[in-house]
PDB file of C-alpha atoms and ligand atoms in Angstrom:
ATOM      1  CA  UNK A   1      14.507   6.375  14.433  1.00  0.00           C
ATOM      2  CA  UNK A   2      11.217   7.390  13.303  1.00  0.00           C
ATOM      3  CA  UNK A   3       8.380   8.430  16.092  1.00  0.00           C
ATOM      4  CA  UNK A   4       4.976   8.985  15.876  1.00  0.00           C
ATOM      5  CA  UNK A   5       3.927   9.859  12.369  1.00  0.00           C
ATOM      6  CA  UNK A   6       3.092  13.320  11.893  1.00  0.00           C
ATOM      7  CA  UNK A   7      -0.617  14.331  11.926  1.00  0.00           C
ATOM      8  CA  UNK A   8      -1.970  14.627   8.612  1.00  0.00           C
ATOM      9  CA  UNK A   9      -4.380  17.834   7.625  1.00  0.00           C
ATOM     10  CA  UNK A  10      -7.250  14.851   7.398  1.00  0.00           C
ATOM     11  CA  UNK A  11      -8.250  13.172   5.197  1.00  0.00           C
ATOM     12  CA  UNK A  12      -6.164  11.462   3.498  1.00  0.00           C
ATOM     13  CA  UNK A  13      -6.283  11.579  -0.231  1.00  0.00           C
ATOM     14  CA  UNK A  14      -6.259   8.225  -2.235  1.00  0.00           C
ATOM     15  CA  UNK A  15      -7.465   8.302  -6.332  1.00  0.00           C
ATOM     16  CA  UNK A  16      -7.336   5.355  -8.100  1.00  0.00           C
ATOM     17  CA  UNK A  17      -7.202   4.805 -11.652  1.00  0.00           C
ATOM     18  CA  UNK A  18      -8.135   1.260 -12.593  1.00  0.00           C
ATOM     19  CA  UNK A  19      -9.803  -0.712 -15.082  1.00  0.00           C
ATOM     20  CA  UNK A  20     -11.819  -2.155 -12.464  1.00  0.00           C
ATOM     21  CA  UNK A  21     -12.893  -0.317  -9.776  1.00  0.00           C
ATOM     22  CA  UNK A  22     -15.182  -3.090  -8.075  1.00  0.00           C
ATOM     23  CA  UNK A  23     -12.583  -4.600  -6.851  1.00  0.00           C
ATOM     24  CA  UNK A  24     -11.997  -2.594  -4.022  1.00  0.00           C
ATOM     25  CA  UNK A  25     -15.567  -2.962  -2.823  1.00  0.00           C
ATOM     26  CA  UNK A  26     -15.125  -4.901   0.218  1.00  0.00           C
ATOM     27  CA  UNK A  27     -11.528  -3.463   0.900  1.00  0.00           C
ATOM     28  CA  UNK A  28     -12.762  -0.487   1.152  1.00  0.00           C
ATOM     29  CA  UNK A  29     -15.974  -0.918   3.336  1.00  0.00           C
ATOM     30  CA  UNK A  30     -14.973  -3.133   6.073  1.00  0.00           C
ATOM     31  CA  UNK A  31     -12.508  -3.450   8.666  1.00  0.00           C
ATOM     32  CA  UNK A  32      -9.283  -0.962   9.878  1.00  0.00           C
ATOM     33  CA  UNK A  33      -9.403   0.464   6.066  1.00  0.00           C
ATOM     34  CA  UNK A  34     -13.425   1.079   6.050  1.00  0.00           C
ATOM     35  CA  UNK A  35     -13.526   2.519   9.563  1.00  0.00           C
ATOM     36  CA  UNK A  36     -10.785   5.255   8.748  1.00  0.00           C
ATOM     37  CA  UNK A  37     -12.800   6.441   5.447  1.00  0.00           C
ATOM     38  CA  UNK A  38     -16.157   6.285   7.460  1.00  0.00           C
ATOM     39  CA  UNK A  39     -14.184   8.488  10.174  1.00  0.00           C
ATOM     40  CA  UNK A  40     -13.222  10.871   7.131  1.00  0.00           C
ATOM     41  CA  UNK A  41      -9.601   9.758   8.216  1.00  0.00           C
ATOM     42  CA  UNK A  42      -8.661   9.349   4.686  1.00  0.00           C
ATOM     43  CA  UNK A  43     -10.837   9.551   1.466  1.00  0.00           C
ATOM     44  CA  UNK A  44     -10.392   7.199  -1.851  1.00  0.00           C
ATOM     45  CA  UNK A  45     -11.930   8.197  -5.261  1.00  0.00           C
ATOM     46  CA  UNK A  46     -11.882   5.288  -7.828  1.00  0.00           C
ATOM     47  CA  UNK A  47     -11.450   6.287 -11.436  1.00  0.00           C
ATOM     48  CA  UNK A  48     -12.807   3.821 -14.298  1.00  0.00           C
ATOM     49  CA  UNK A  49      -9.906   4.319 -17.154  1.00  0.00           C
ATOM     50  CA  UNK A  50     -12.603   3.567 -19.815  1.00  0.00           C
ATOM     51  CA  UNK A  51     -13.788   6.877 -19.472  1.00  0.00           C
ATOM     52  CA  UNK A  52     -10.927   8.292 -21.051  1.00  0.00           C
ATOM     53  CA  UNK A  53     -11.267   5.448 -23.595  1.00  0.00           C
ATOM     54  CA  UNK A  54     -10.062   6.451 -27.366  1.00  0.00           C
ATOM     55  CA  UNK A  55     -13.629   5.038 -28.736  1.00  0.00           C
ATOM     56  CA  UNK A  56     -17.207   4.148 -28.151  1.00  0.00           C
ATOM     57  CA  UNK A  57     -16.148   0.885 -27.827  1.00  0.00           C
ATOM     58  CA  UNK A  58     -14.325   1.545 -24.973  1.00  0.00           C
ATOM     59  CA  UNK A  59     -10.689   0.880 -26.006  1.00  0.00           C
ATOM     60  CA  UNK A  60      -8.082   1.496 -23.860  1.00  0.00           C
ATOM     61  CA  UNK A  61      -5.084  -1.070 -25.073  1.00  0.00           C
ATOM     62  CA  UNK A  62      -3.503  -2.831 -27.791  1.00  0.00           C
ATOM     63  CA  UNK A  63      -0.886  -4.554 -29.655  1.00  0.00           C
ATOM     64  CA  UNK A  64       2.908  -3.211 -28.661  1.00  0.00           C
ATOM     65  CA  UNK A  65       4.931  -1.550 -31.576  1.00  0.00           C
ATOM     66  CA  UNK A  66       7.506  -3.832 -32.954  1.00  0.00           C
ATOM     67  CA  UNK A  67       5.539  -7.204 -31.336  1.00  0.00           C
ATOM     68  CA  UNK A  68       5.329  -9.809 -28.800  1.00  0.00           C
ATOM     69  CA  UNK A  69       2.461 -11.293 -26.907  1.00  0.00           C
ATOM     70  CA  UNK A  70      -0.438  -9.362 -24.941  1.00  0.00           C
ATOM     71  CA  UNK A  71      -1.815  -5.672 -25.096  1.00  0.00           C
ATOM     72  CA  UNK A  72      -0.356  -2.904 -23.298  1.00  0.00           C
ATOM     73  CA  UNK A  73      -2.476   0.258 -21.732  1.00  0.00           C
ATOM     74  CA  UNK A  74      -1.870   3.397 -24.462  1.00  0.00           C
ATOM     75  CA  UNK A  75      -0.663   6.725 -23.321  1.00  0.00           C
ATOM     76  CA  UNK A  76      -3.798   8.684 -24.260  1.00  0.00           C
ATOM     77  CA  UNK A  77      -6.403   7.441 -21.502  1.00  0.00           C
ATOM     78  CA  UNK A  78      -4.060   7.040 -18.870  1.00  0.00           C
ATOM     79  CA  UNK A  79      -2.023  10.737 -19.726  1.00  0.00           C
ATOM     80  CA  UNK A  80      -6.058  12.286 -20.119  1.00  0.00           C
ATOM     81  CA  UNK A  81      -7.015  10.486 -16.863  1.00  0.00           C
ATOM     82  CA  UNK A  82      -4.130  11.381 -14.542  1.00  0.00           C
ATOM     83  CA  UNK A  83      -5.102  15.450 -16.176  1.00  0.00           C
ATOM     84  CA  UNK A  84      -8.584  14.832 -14.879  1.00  0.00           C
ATOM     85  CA  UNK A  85      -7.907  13.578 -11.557  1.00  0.00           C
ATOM     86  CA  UNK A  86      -5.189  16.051 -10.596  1.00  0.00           C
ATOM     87  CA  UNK A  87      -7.643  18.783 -11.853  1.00  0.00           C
ATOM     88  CA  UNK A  88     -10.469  17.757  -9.608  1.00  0.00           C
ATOM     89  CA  UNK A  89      -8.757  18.707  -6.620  1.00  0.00           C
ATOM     90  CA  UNK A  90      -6.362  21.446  -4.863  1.00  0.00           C
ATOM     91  CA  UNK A  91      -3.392  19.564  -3.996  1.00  0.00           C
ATOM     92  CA  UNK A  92      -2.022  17.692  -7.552  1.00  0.00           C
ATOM     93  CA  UNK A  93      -0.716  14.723  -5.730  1.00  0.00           C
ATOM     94  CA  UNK A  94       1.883  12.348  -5.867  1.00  0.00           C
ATOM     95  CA  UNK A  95       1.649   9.588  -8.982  1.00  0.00           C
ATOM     96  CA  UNK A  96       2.915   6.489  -8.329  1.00  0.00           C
ATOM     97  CA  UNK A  97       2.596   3.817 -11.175  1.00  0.00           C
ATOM     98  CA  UNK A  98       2.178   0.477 -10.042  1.00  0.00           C
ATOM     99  CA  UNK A  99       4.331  -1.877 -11.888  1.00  0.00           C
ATOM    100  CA  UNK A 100       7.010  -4.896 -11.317  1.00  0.00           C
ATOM    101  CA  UNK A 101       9.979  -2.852 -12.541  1.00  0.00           C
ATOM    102  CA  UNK A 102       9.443  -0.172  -9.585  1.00  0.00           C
ATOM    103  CA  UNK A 103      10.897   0.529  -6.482  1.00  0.00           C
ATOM    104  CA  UNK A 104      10.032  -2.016  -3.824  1.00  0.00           C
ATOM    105  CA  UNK A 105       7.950  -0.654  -1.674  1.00  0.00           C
ATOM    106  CA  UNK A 106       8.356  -1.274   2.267  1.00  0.00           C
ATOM    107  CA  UNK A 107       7.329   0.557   5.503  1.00  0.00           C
ATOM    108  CA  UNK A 108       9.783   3.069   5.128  1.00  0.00           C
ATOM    109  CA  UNK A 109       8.263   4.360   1.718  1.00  0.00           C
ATOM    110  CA  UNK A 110       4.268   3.440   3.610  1.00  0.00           C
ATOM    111  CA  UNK A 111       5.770   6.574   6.158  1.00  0.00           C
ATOM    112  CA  UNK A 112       7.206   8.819   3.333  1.00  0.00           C
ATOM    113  CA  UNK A 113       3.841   8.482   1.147  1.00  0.00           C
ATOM    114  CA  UNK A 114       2.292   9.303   4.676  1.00  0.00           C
ATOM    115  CA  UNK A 115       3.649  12.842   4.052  1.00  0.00           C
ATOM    116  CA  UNK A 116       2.749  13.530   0.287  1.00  0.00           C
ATOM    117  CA  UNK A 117      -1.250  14.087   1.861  1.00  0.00           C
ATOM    118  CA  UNK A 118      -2.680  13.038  -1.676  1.00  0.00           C
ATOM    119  CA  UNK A 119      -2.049   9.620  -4.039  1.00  0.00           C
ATOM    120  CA  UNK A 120      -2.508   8.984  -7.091  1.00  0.00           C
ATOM    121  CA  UNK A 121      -2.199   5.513  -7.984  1.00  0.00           C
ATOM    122  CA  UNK A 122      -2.054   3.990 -11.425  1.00  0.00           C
ATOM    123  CA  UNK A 123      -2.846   0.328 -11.635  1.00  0.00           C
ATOM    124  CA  UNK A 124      -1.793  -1.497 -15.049  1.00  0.00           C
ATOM    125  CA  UNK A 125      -3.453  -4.471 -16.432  1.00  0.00           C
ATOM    126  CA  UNK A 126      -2.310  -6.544 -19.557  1.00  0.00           C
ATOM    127  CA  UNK A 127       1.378  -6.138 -20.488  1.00  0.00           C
ATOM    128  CA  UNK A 128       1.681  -2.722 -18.565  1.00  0.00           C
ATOM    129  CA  UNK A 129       1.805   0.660 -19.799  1.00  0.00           C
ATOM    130  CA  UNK A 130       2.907   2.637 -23.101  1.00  0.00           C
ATOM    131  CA  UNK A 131       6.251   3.967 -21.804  1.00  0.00           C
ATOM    132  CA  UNK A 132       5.463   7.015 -22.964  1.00  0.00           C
ATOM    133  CA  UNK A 133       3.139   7.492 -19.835  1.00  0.00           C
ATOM    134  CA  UNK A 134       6.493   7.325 -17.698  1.00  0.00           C
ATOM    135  CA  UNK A 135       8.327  10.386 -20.260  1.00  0.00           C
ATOM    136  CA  UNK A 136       5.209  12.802 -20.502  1.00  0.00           C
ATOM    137  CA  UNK A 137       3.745  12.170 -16.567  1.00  0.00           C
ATOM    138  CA  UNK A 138       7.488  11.391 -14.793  1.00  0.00           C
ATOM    139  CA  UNK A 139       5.206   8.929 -11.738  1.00  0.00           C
ATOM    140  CA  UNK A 140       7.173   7.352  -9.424  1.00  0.00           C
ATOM    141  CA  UNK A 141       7.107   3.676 -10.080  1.00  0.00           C
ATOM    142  CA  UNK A 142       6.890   0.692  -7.080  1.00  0.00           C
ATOM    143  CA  UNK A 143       6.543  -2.602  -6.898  1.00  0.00           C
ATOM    144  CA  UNK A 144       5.305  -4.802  -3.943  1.00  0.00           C
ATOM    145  CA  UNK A 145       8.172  -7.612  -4.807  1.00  0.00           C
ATOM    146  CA  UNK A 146       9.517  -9.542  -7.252  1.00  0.00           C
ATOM    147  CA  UNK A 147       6.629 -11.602  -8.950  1.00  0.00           C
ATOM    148  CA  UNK A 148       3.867 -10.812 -11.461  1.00  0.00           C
ATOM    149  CA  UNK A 149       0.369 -10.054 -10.446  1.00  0.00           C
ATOM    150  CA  UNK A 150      -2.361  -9.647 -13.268  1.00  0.00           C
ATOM    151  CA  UNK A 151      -3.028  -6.124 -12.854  1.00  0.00           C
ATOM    152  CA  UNK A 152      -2.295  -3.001 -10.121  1.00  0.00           C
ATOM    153  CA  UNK A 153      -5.058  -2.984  -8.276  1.00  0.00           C
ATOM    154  CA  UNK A 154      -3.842  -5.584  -5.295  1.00  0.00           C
ATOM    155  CA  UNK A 155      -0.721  -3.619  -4.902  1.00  0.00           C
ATOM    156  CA  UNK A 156      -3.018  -0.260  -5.212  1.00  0.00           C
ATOM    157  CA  UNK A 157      -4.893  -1.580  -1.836  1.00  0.00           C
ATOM    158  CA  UNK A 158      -1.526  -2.559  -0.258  1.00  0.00           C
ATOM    159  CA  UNK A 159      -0.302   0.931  -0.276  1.00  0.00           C
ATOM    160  CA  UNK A 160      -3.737   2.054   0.799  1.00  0.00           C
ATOM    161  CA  UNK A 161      -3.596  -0.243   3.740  1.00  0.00           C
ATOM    162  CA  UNK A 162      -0.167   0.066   4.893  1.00  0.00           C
ATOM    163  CA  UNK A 163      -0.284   4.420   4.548  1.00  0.00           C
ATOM    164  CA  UNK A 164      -3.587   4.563   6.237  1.00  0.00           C
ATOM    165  CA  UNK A 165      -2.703   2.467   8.939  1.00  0.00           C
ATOM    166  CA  UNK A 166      -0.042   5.210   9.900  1.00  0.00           C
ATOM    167  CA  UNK A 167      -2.835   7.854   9.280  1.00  0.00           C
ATOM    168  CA  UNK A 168      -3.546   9.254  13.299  1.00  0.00           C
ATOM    169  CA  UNK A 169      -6.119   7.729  14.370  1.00  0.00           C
ATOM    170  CA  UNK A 170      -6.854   5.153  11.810  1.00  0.00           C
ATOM    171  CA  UNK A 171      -5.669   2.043  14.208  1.00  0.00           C
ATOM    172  CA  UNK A 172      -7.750   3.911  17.518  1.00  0.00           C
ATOM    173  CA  UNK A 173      -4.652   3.417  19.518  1.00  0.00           C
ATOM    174  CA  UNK A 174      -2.291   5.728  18.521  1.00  0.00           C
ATOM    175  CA  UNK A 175       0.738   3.918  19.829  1.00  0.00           C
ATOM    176  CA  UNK A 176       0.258   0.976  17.848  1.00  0.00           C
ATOM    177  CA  UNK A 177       2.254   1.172  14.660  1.00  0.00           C
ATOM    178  CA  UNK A 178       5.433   2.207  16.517  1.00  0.00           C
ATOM    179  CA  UNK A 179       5.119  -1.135  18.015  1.00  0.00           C
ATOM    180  CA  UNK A 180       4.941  -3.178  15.087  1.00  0.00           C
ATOM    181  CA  UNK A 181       7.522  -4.435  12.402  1.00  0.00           C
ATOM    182  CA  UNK A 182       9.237  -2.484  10.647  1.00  0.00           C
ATOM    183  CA  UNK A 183       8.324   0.666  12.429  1.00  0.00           C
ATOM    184  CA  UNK A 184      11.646   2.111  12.619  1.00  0.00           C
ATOM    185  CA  UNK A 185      14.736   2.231  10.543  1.00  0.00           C
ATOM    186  CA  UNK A 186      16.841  -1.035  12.026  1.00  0.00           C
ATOM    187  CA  UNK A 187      13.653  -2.602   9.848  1.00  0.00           C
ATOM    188  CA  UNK A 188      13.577  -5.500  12.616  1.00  0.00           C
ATOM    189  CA  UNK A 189      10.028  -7.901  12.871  1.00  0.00           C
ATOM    190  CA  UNK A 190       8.290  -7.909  15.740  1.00  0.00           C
ATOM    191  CA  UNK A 191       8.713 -10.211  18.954  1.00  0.00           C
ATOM    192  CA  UNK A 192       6.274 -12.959  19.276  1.00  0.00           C
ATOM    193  CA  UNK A 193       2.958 -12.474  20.959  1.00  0.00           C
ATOM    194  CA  UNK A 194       0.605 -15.044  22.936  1.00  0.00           C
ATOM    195  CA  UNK A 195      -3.360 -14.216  24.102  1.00  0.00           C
ATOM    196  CA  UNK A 196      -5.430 -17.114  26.061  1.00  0.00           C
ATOM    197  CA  UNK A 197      -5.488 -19.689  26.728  1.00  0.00           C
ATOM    198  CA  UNK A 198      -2.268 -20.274  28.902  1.00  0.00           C
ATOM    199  CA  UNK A 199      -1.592 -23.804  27.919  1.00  0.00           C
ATOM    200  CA  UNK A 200      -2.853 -25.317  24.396  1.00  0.00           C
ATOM    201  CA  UNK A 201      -1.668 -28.887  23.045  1.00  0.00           C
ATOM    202  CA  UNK A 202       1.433 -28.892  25.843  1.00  0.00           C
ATOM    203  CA  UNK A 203       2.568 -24.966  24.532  1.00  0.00           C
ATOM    204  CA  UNK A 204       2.634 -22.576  27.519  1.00  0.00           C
ATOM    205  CA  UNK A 205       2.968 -18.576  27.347  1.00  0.00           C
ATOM    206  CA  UNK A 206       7.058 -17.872  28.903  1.00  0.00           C
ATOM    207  CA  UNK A 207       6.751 -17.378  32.450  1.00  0.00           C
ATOM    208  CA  UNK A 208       8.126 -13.846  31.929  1.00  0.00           C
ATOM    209  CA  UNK A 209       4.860 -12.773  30.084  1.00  0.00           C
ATOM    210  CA  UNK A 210       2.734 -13.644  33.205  1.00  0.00           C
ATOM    211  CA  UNK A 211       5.148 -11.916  35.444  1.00  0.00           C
ATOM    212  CA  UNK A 212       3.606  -8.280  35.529  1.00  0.00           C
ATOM    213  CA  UNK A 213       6.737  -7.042  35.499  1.00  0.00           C
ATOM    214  CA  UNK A 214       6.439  -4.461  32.531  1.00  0.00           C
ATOM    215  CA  UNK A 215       9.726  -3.453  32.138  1.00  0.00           C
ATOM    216  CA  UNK A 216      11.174  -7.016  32.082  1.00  0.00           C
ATOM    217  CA  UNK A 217       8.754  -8.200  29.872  1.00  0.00           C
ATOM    218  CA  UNK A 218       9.829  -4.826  27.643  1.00  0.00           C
ATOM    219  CA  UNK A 219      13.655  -6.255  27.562  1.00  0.00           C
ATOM    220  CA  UNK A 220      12.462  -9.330  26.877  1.00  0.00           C
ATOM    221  CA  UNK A 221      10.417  -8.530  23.517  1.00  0.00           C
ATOM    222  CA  UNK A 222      13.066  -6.374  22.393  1.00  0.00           C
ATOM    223  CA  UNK A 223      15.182  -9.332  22.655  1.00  0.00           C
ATOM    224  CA  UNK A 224      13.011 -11.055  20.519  1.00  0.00           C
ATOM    225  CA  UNK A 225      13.112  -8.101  17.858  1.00  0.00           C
ATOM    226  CA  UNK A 226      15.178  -9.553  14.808  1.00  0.00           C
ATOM    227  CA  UNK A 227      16.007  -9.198  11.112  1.00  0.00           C
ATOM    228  CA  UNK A 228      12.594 -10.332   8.472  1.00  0.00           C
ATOM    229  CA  UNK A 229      14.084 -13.539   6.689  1.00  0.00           C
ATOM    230  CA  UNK A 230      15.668 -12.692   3.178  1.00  0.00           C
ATOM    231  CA  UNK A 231      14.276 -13.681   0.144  1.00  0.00           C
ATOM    232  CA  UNK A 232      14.634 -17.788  -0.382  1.00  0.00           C
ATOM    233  CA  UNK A 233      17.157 -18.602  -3.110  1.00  0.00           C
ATOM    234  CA  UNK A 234      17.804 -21.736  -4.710  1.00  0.00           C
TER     235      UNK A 234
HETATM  236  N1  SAM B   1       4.613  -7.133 -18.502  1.00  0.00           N
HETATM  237  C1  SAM B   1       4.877  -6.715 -17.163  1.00  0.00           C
HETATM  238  C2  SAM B   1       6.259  -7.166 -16.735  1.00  0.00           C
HETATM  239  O1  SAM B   1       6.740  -8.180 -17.231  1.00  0.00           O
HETATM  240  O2  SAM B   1       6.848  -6.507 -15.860  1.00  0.00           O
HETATM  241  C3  SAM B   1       3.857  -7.297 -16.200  1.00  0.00           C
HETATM  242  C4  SAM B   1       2.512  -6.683 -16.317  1.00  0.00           C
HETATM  243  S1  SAM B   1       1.387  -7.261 -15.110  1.00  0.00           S
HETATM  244  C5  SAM B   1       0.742  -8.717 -15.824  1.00  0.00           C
HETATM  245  C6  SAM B   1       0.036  -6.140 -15.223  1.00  0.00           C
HETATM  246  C7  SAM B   1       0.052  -5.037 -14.219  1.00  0.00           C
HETATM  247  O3  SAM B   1      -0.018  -5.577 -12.908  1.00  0.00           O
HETATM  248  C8  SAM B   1       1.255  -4.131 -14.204  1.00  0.00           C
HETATM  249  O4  SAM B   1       1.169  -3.112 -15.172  1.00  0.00           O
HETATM  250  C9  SAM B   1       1.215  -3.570 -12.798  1.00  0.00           C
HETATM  251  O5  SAM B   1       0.358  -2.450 -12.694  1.00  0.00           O
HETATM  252  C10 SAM B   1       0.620  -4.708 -12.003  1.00  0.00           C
HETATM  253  N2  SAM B   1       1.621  -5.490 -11.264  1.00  0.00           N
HETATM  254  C11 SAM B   1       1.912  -6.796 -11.446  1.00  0.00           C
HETATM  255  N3  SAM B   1       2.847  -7.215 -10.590  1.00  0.00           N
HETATM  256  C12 SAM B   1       3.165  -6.160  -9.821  1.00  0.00           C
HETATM  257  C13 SAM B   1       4.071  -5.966  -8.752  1.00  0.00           C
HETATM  258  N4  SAM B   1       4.857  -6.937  -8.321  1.00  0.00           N
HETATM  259  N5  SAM B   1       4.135  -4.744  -8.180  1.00  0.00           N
HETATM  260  C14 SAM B   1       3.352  -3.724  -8.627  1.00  0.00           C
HETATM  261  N6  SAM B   1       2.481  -3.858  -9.654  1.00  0.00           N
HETATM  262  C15 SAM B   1       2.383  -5.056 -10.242  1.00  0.00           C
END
């Protein structure tokens, strides 16, 4: 069973290396996410790949060796970038590379990250990366599930979200992740919750909620606690 995260020597390092670091404007500004930076809870620093583009025209991809469709991200800008960013600060970091043919990623790997203190997350675009980024730089790669998104960057802001909400602090009650899905390892969902009004369209909150008996009403969400739903098949 896994308790209360550990604290984390604050903050929390995130870099970013992306083709388009706008993206994470509002993501990163508003809400649970831009509180904790604002608190200095955790810190991300976005990287623009062109700058370790292989020309003045800003290249950073093209055609794969040996064919087939699309452009893929070459070794040079990403292998230069990754240098650069683990060089601008003390701790290197953990690389993760974003891609479908990673690990899936899920709350227990959220509260494993939680310990590595720095990220560095590489978000593909196009057809992926050269492979040769995976031999010379050895990242760990992860996927958020089994479908194809056009580039890193949404799965980039899923791991930011889901580590920093473990981050101390970050949710201002420090109780609350250890009551919500997933939070320890029987992986079970969470039990279902109602707020006001107490009837709405012939629904009414169970009796047992309205009881203020605490302890019953503890039993009785941990009754509720089950198994997610699998993946659909056909
Ligand atoms: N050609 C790749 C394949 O078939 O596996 C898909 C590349 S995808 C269009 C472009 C980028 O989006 C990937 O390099 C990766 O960074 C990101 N991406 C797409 N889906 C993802 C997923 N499920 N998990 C993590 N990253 C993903």
């Amino acid at each position: 069973m896994n308790e209360v995260p550990e604290p984390v020597d604050a903050p929390f390092r995130f870099d970013v290396l992306t083709l388009f670091p706008p993206l994470f404007e509002g993501f990163l500004t508003e809400s649970i996410i831009g509180r904790a930076v604002r608190n200095g809870l955790v810190e991300v620093k976005l990287w623009d790949l062109r700058q370790w583009a292989v020309n003045r025209f800003g290249q950073v991809d093209d055609r794969p060796f040996g064919g087939g469709p699309g452009m893929l991200l070459m070794a040079p800008p990403v292998v230069e970038g990754v240098n650069a960013i683990r060089d601008d600060f003390a701790d290197p970091g953990h690389l993760v590379m974003l891609t479908p043919s990673g690990r899936r990623f899920d709350q227990s790997k959220a509260r494993e990250f939680l310990t590595r203190k720095r990220l560095i997350l590489l978000c593909g675009r196009y057809e992926g990366f050269d492979h040769r980024v995976n031999e010379i730089l050895g990242p760990e790669t992860v996927s958020i599930g089994d479908y194809v998104l056009s580039g890193g960057e949404v799965p980039a802001m899923v791991i930011i979200d889901s580590v920093t909400r473990l981050v101390p602090g970050a949710l201002g009650d420090e109780t609350s992740p250890l009551d919500e899905s997933f939070h320890d390892d029987r992986r079970l969902v969470e039990y279902p919750q109602y707020t006001r009004p107490r009837e709405y369209l012939g629904h009414s909150v169970p009796e047992i909620l309205l009881s203020g008996d605490h302890a019953k009403i503890a039993r009785w969400r941990e009754s509720l606690r089950r198994p997610s739903e699998p993946p659909q098949t056909q």
